[in-house]
Amino acid sequence: FFIVMSDFELMPEISVIMPVYNTAEYLEKSIESVLNQTYADFELIIINDGSTDNSAEIISRYAAQDKRIKVITQANQGLSEARNSGMAIAKGNFIAFIDSDDFYACNFLGQLICAQKNTSADIIGCDYQKIRSEKDHIKPVNKLSYKIYADALGILLNKNNFIHFNVWNKLYKREVIGDIRFVPHIYYEDWVFNCCVFAQANSFVWLKDKLYGYNYSDNSIMRSSFNEKKLSDYVTGIKEVHAYFAVHAPEKWEDIKKTRISRTVKMLMNSTLRAKDENLRLKTAHALHELQADNLITYRGLSLINRVKLYCFLR
């Protein structure tokens, strides 16, 4: 890939990373939502991941107008690799993400960085609003209200999961991310990334306000039918999380297995059953057998009905 940069190096407080692939319809609004933030000490790294629409022209136009924008142009590699490319050149002390069909509230960065400065937390998150039409907007919230959690990983794994596993509604200390990167070419990459990063964090702050606009579509890939690719990606995610914790936090693995891994097992079983595809059911059974043989899944953490389902898959 190649990079277009300003004439001088900026040393911003926050690096905002925006992967782009054929989202020209939404791209202007997304870019402007970042550039018009009330907090201005940031760089915006836009990764054009092989777009074939006019996204490149839109990106070039904004980059020519604002020196805070850095542009990476690369062949299409997928969301994970695009984010990884952005992190490779990020200069900020903090990392934020935005998807190029979504948008920030005008004080998204300001509220999150203010909460971080008040608490010294490693990760800060906020709630989000589903955007279903152009008429949907986010009302800016000027009163700063947050809650501090000393056990970042524990609250991420909370069964109520109110903070969500998405990366785009959070602000991360770059040093906490370290060399952790997104697993390439898989769906569900966020939960794998966050499990690893939250394990390194000392504290987490949550803002209950909805400061991120998530473009919700019933036709998105993530809500399409369950298939062998998604099954394979669930399995890859489980293996990647185990590989990380086996080296960096072995004492936390059993807790991860009975909470997050059990939830993943529940989702892939239920998704398989809803698909009503006998070949897919057999492949899921085979995958679960392999995971059990490697001691990567457990009945612990599953409800009674899901324990029964797992038993039936493993028969």
PDB file of N, CA and C in Angstrom, residues 265 268-270 272-273 280-286 288-289 299 306-315:
ATOM      1  N   VAL A 265     -20.066 -20.361  21.965  1.00  0.00           N
ATOM      2  CA  VAL A 265     -20.587 -21.697  21.680  1.00  0.00           C
ATOM      3  C   VAL A 265     -22.114 -21.660  21.577  1.00  0.00           C
ATOM      4  N   LEU A 268     -23.076 -20.014  18.181  1.00  0.00           N
ATOM      5  CA  LEU A 268     -22.869 -20.816  16.972  1.00  0.00           C
ATOM      6  C   LEU A 268     -23.822 -22.015  16.931  1.00  0.00           C
ATOM      7  N   MET A 269     -24.150 -22.596  18.090  1.00  0.00           N
ATOM      8  CA  MET A 269     -25.124 -23.694  18.109  1.00  0.00           C
ATOM      9  C   MET A 269     -26.499 -23.205  17.675  1.00  0.00           C
ATOM     10  N   ASN A 270     -26.945 -22.088  18.279  1.00  0.00           N
ATOM     11  CA  ASN A 270     -28.279 -21.581  17.960  1.00  0.00           C
ATOM     12  C   ASN A 270     -28.364 -21.092  16.517  1.00  0.00           C
ATOM     13  N   THR A 272     -26.654 -22.308  14.035  1.00  0.00           N
ATOM     14  CA  THR A 272     -26.695 -23.523  13.213  1.00  0.00           C
ATOM     15  C   THR A 272     -28.098 -24.117  13.200  1.00  0.00           C
ATOM     16  N   LEU A 273     -28.721 -24.205  14.350  1.00  0.00           N
ATOM     17  CA  LEU A 273     -30.051 -24.788  14.428  1.00  0.00           C
ATOM     18  C   LEU A 273     -31.079 -23.961  13.663  1.00  0.00           C
ATOM     19  N   LEU A 280     -24.510 -28.257   7.470  1.00  0.00           N
ATOM     20  CA  LEU A 280     -23.928 -27.281   8.391  1.00  0.00           C
ATOM     21  C   LEU A 280     -23.966 -27.798   9.826  1.00  0.00           C
ATOM     22  N   ARG A 281     -25.050 -28.492  10.177  1.00  0.00           N
ATOM     23  CA  ARG A 281     -25.146 -29.050  11.535  1.00  0.00           C
ATOM     24  C   ARG A 281     -24.026 -30.061  11.767  1.00  0.00           C
ATOM     25  N   LEU A 282     -23.750 -30.895  10.774  1.00  0.00           N
ATOM     26  CA  LEU A 282     -22.679 -31.884  10.899  1.00  0.00           C
ATOM     27  C   LEU A 282     -21.319 -31.206  11.039  1.00  0.00           C
ATOM     28  N   LYS A 283     -21.098 -30.137  10.292  1.00  0.00           N
ATOM     29  CA  LYS A 283     -19.831 -29.409  10.379  1.00  0.00           C
ATOM     30  C   LYS A 283     -19.689 -28.729  11.741  1.00  0.00           C
ATOM     31  N   THR A 284     -20.790 -28.209  12.280  1.00  0.00           N
ATOM     32  CA  THR A 284     -20.750 -27.609  13.618  1.00  0.00           C
ATOM     33  C   THR A 284     -20.425 -28.655  14.663  1.00  0.00           C
ATOM     34  N   ALA A 285     -21.048 -29.829  14.543  1.00  0.00           N
ATOM     35  CA  ALA A 285     -20.765 -30.922  15.478  1.00  0.00           C
ATOM     36  C   ALA A 285     -19.289 -31.309  15.424  1.00  0.00           C
ATOM     37  N   HIS A 286     -18.748 -31.387  14.222  1.00  0.00           N
ATOM     38  CA  HIS A 286     -17.332 -31.733  14.061  1.00  0.00           C
ATOM     39  C   HIS A 286     -16.436 -30.666  14.698  1.00  0.00           C
ATOM     40  N   LEU A 288     -17.202 -28.590  17.125  1.00  0.00           N
ATOM     41  CA  LEU A 288     -17.326 -28.636  18.583  1.00  0.00           C
ATOM     42  C   LEU A 288     -16.564 -29.823  19.166  1.00  0.00           C
ATOM     43  N   HIS A 289     -16.553 -30.942  18.471  1.00  0.00           N
ATOM     44  CA  HIS A 289     -15.766 -32.095  18.906  1.00  0.00           C
ATOM     45  C   HIS A 289     -14.283 -31.734  18.978  1.00  0.00           C
ATOM     46  N   TYR A 299     -18.978 -27.023  29.484  1.00  0.00           N
ATOM     47  CA  TYR A 299     -20.413 -26.912  29.787  1.00  0.00           C
ATOM     48  C   TYR A 299     -20.674 -25.797  30.793  1.00  0.00           C
ATOM     49  N   ASN A 306     -28.913 -24.991  26.955  1.00  0.00           N
ATOM     50  CA  ASN A 306     -27.758 -24.956  26.052  1.00  0.00           C
ATOM     51  C   ASN A 306     -26.757 -26.064  26.373  1.00  0.00           C
ATOM     52  N   ARG A 307     -26.744 -26.530  27.607  1.00  0.00           N
ATOM     53  CA  ARG A 307     -25.939 -27.711  27.936  1.00  0.00           C
ATOM     54  C   ARG A 307     -26.493 -28.929  27.208  1.00  0.00           C
ATOM     55  N   VAL A 308     -27.808 -29.018  27.170  1.00  0.00           N
ATOM     56  CA  VAL A 308     -28.429 -30.129  26.455  1.00  0.00           C
ATOM     57  C   VAL A 308     -28.103 -30.064  24.959  1.00  0.00           C
ATOM     58  N   LYS A 309     -28.174 -28.848  24.399  1.00  0.00           N
ATOM     59  CA  LYS A 309     -27.845 -28.677  22.985  1.00  0.00           C
ATOM     60  C   LYS A 309     -26.395 -29.106  22.714  1.00  0.00           C
ATOM     61  N   LEU A 310     -25.474 -28.676  23.583  1.00  0.00           N
ATOM     62  CA  LEU A 310     -24.072 -29.034  23.385  1.00  0.00           C
ATOM     63  C   LEU A 310     -23.887 -30.545  23.493  1.00  0.00           C
ATOM     64  N   TYR A 311     -24.565 -31.167  24.444  1.00  0.00           N
ATOM     65  CA  TYR A 311     -24.480 -32.621  24.600  1.00  0.00           C
ATOM     66  C   TYR A 311     -24.952 -33.318  23.326  1.00  0.00           C
ATOM     67  N   CYS A 312     -26.032 -32.816  22.746  1.00  0.00           N
ATOM     68  CA  CYS A 312     -26.571 -33.430  21.511  1.00  0.00           C
ATOM     69  C   CYS A 312     -25.608 -33.250  20.341  1.00  0.00           C
ATOM     70  N   PHE A 313     -24.984 -32.070  20.236  1.00  0.00           N
ATOM     71  CA  PHE A 313     -23.995 -31.864  19.164  1.00  0.00           C
ATOM     72  C   PHE A 313     -22.790 -32.783  19.334  1.00  0.00           C
ATOM     73  N   LEU A 314     -22.431 -33.086  20.588  1.00  0.00           N
ATOM     74  CA  LEU A 314     -21.223 -33.870  20.849  1.00  0.00           C
ATOM     75  C   LEU A 314     -21.464 -35.379  20.910  1.00  0.00           C
ATOM     76  N   ARG A 315     -22.696 -35.798  20.787  1.00  0.00           N
ATOM     77  CA  ARG A 315     -23.014 -37.233  20.857  1.00  0.00           C
ATOM     78  C   ARG A 315     -22.317 -37.988  19.740  1.00  0.00           C
TER      79      ARG A 315
END
